[in-house]
JSON list of C-alpha atoms in Angstrom, two decimals:
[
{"chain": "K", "resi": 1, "resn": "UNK", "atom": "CA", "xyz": [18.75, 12.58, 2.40]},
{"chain": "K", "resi": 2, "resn": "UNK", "atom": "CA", "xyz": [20.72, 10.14, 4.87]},
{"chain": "K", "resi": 3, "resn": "UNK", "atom": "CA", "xyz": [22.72, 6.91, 4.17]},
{"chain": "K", "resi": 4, "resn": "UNK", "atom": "CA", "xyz": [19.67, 5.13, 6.55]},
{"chain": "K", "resi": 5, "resn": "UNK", "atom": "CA", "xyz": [16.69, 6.84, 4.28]},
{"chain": "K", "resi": 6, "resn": "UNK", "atom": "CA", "xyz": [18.29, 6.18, 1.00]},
{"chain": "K", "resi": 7, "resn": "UNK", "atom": "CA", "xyz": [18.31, 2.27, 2.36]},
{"chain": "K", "resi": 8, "resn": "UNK", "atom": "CA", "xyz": [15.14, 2.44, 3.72]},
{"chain": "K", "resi": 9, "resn": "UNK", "atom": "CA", "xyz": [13.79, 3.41, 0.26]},
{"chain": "K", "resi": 10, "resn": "UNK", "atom": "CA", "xyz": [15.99, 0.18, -1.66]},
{"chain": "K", "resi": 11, "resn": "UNK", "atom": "CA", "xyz": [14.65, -1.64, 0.66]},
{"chain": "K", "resi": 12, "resn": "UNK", "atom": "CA", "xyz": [11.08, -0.79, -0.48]},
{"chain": "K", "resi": 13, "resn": "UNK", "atom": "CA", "xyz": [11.89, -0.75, -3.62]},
{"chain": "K", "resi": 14, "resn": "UNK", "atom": "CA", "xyz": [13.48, -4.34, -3.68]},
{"chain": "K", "resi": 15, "resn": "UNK", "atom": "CA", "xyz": [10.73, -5.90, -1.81]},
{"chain": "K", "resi": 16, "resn": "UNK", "atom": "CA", "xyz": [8.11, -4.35, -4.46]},
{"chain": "K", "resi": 17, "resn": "UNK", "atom": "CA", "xyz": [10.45, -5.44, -7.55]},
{"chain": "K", "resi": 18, "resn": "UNK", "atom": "CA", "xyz": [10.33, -9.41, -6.11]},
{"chain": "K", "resi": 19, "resn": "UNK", "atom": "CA", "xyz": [6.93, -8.89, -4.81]},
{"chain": "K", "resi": 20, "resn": "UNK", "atom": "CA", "xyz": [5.96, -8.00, -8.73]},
{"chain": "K", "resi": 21, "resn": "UNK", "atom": "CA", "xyz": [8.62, -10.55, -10.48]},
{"chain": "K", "resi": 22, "resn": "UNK", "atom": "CA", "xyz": [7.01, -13.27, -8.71]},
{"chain": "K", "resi": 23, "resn": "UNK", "atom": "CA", "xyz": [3.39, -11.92, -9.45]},
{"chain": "K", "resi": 24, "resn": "UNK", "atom": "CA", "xyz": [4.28, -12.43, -13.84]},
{"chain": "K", "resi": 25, "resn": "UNK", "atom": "CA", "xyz": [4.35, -16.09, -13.51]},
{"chain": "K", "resi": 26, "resn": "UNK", "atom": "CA", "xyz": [1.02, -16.06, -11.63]},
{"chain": "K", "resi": 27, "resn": "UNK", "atom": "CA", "xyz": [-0.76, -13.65, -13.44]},
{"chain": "K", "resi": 28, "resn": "UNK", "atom": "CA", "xyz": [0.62, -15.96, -16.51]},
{"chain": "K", "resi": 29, "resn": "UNK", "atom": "CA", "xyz": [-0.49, -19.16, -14.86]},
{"chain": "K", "resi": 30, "resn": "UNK", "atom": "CA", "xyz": [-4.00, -17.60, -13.63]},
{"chain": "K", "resi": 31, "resn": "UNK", "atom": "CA", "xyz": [-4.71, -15.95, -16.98]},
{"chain": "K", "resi": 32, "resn": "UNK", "atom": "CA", "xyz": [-4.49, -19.31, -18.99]},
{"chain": "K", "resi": 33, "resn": "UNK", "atom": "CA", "xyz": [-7.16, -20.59, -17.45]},
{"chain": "K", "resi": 34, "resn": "UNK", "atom": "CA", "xyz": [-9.66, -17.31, -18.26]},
{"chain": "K", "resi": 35, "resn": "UNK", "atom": "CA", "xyz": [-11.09, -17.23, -21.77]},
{"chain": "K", "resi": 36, "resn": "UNK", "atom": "CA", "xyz": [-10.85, -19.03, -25.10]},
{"chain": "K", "resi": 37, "resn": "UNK", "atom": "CA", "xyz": [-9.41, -16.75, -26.56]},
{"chain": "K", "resi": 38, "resn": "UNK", "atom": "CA", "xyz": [-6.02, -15.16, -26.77]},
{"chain": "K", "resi": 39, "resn": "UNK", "atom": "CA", "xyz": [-7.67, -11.76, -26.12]},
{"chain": "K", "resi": 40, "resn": "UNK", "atom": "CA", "xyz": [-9.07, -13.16, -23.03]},
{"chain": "K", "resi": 41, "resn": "UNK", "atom": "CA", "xyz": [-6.47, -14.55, -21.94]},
{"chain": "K", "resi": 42, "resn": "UNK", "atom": "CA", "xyz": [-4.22, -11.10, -22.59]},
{"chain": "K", "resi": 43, "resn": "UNK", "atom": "CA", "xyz": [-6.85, -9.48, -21.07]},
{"chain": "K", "resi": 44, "resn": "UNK", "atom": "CA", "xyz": [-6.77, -11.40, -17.96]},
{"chain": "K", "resi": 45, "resn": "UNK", "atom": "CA", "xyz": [-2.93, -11.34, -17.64]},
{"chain": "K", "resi": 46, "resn": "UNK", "atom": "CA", "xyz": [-2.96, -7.29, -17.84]},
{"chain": "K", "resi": 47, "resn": "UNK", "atom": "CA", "xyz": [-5.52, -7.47, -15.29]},
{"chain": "K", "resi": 48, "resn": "UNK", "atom": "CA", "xyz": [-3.88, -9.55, -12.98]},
{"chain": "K", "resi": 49, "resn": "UNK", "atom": "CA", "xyz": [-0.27, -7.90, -13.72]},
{"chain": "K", "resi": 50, "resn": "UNK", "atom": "CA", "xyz": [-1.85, -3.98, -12.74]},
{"chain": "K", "resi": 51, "resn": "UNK", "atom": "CA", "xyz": [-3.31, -5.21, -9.67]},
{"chain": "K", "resi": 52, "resn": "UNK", "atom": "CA", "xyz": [-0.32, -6.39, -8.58]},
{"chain": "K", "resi": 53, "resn": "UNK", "atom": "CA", "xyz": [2.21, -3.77, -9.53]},
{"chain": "K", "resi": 54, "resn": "UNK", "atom": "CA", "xyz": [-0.90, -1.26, -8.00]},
{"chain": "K", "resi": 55, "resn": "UNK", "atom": "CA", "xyz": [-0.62, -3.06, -4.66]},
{"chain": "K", "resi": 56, "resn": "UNK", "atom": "CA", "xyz": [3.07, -2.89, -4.67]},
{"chain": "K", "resi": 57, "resn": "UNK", "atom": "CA", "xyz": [2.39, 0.58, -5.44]},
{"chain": "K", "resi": 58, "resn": "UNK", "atom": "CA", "xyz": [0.65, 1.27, -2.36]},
{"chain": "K", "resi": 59, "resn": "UNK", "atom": "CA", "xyz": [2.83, -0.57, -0.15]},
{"chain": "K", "resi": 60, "resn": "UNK", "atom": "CA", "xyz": [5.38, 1.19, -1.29]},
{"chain": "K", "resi": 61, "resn": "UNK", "atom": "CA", "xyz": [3.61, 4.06, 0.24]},
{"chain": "K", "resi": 62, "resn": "UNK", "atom": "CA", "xyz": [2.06, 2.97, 2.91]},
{"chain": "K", "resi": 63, "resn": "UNK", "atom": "CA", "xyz": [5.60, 1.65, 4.20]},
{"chain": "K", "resi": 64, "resn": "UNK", "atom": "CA", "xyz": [7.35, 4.60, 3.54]},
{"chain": "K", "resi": 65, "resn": "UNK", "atom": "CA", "xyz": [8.50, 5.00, 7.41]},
{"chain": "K", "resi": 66, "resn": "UNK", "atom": "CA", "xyz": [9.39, 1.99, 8.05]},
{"chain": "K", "resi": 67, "resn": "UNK", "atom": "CA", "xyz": [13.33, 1.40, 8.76]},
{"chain": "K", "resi": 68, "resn": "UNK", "atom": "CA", "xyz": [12.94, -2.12, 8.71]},
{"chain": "K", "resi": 69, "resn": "UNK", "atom": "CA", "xyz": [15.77, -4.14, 6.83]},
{"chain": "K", "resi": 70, "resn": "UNK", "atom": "CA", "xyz": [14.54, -6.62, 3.94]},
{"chain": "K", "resi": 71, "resn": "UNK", "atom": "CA", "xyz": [14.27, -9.99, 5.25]},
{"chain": "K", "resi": 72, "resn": "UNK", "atom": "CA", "xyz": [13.50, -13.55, 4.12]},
{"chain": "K", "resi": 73, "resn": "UNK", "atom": "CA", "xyz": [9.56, -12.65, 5.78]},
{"chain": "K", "resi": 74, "resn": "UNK", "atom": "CA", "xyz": [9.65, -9.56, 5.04]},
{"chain": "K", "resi": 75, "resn": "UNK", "atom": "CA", "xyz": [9.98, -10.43, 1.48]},
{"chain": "K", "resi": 76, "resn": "UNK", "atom": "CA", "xyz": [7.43, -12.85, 2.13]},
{"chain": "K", "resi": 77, "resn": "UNK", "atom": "CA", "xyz": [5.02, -10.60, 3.18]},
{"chain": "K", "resi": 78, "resn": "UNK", "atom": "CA", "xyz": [5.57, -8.38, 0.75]},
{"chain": "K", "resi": 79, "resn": "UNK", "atom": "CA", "xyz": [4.49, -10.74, -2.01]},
{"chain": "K", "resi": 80, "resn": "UNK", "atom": "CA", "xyz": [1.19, -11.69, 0.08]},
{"chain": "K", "resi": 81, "resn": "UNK", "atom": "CA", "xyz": [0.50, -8.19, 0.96]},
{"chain": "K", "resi": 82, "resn": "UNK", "atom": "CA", "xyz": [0.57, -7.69, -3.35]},
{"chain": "K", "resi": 83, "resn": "UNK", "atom": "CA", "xyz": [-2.31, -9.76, -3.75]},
{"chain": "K", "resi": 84, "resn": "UNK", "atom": "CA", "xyz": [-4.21, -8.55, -0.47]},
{"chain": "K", "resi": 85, "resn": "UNK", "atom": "CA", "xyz": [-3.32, -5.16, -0.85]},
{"chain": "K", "resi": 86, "resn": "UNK", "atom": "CA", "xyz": [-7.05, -3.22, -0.61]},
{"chain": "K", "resi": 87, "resn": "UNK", "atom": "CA", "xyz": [-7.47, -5.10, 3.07]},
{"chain": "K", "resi": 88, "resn": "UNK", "atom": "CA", "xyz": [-3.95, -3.54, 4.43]},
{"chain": "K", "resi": 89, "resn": "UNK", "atom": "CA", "xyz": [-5.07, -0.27, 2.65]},
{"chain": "K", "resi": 90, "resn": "UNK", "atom": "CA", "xyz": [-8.19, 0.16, 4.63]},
{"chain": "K", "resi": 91, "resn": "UNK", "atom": "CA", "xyz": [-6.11, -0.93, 7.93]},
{"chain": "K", "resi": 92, "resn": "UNK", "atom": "CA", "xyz": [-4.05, 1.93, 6.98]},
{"chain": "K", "resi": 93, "resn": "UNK", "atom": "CA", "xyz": [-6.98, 4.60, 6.41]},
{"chain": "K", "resi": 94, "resn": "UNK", "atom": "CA", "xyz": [-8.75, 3.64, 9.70]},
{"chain": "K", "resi": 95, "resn": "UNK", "atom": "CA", "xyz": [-5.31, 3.81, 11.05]},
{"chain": "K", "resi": 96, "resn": "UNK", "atom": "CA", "xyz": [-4.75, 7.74, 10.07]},
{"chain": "K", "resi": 97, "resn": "UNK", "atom": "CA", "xyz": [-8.52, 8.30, 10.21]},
{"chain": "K", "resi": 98, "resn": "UNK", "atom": "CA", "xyz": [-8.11, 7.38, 14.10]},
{"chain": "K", "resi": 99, "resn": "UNK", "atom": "CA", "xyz": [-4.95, 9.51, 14.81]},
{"chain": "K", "resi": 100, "resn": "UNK", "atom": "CA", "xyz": [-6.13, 12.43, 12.99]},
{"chain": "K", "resi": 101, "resn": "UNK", "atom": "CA", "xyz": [-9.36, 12.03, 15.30]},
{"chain": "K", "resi": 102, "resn": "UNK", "atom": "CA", "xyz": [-6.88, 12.42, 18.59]},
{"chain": "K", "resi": 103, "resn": "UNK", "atom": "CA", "xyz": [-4.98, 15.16, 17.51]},
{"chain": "K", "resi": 104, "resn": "UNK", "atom": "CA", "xyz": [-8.01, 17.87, 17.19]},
{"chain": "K", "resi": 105, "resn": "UNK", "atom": "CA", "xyz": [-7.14, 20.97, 18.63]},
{"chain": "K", "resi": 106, "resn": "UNK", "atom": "CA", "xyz": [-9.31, 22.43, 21.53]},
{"chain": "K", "resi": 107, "resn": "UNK", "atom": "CA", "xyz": [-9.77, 25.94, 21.93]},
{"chain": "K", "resi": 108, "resn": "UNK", "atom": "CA", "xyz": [-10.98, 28.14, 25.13]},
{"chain": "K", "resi": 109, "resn": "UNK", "atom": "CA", "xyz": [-13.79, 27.09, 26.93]},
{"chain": "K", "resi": 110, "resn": "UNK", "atom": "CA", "xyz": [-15.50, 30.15, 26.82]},
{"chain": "K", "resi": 111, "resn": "UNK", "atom": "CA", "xyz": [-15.29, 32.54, 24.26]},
{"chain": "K", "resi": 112, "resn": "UNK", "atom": "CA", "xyz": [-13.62, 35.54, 24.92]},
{"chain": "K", "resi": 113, "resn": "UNK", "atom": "CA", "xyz": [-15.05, 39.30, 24.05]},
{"chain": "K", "resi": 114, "resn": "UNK", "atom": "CA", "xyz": [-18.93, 40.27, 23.47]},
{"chain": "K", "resi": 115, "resn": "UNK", "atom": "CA", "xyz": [-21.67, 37.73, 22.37]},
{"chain": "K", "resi": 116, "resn": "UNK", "atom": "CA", "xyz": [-23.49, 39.11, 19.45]},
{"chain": "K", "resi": 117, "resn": "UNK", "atom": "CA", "xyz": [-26.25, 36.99, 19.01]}
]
């Protein structure tokens, strides 16, 4: 592994940590607001809290190429991107779907040796 990949990977890695630090005071904040009852409220917060650390999840995957430095909008789209995070992943699977589409392989025209129908 290279000096550049290793800082490729912090760099992923610190804009999914910030991305997910600033999500526990929202998921907090949101989750007061659902239920009567403490239960409902805990409920809410774990909720909000998985989602979250599952988008950063994926973006951590879905970025895994990328040799872009962390930046001041980076880091701000990181911690939109958190809360968004099923639109970018169906961007991402219509993305590969559409490659993968272009790279088929075509064989011979015509088929070579005896037809045995």
């Amino acid at each position: 592994m290279s000096l550049k990949q290793n800082n490729n990977e912090l760099s992923r890695l610190v804009g999914a940590a910030i991305a997910v630090l600033i999500a526990l005071p929202i998921a907090a904040w949101v989750g007061s607001f659902i239920g009567d009852s403490y239960t409902a409220r805990a409920t809410a917060y774990i909720l909000i809290l998985a989602w979250s650390v599952l988008g950063a999840g994926i973006l951590c995957f879905i970025t895994r190429n990328s040799t872009k430095p962390v930046t001041a909008v980076s880091l701000i789209l990181w911690i939109i991107s958190v809360w968004v995070w099923p639109i970018l992943l169906l961007v991402y699977w219509q993305k590969n779907k559409t490659k993968s589409g272009a790279k088929k392989i075509s064989g011979p025209t015509q088929r070579e040796g005896p037809d045995f129908y």
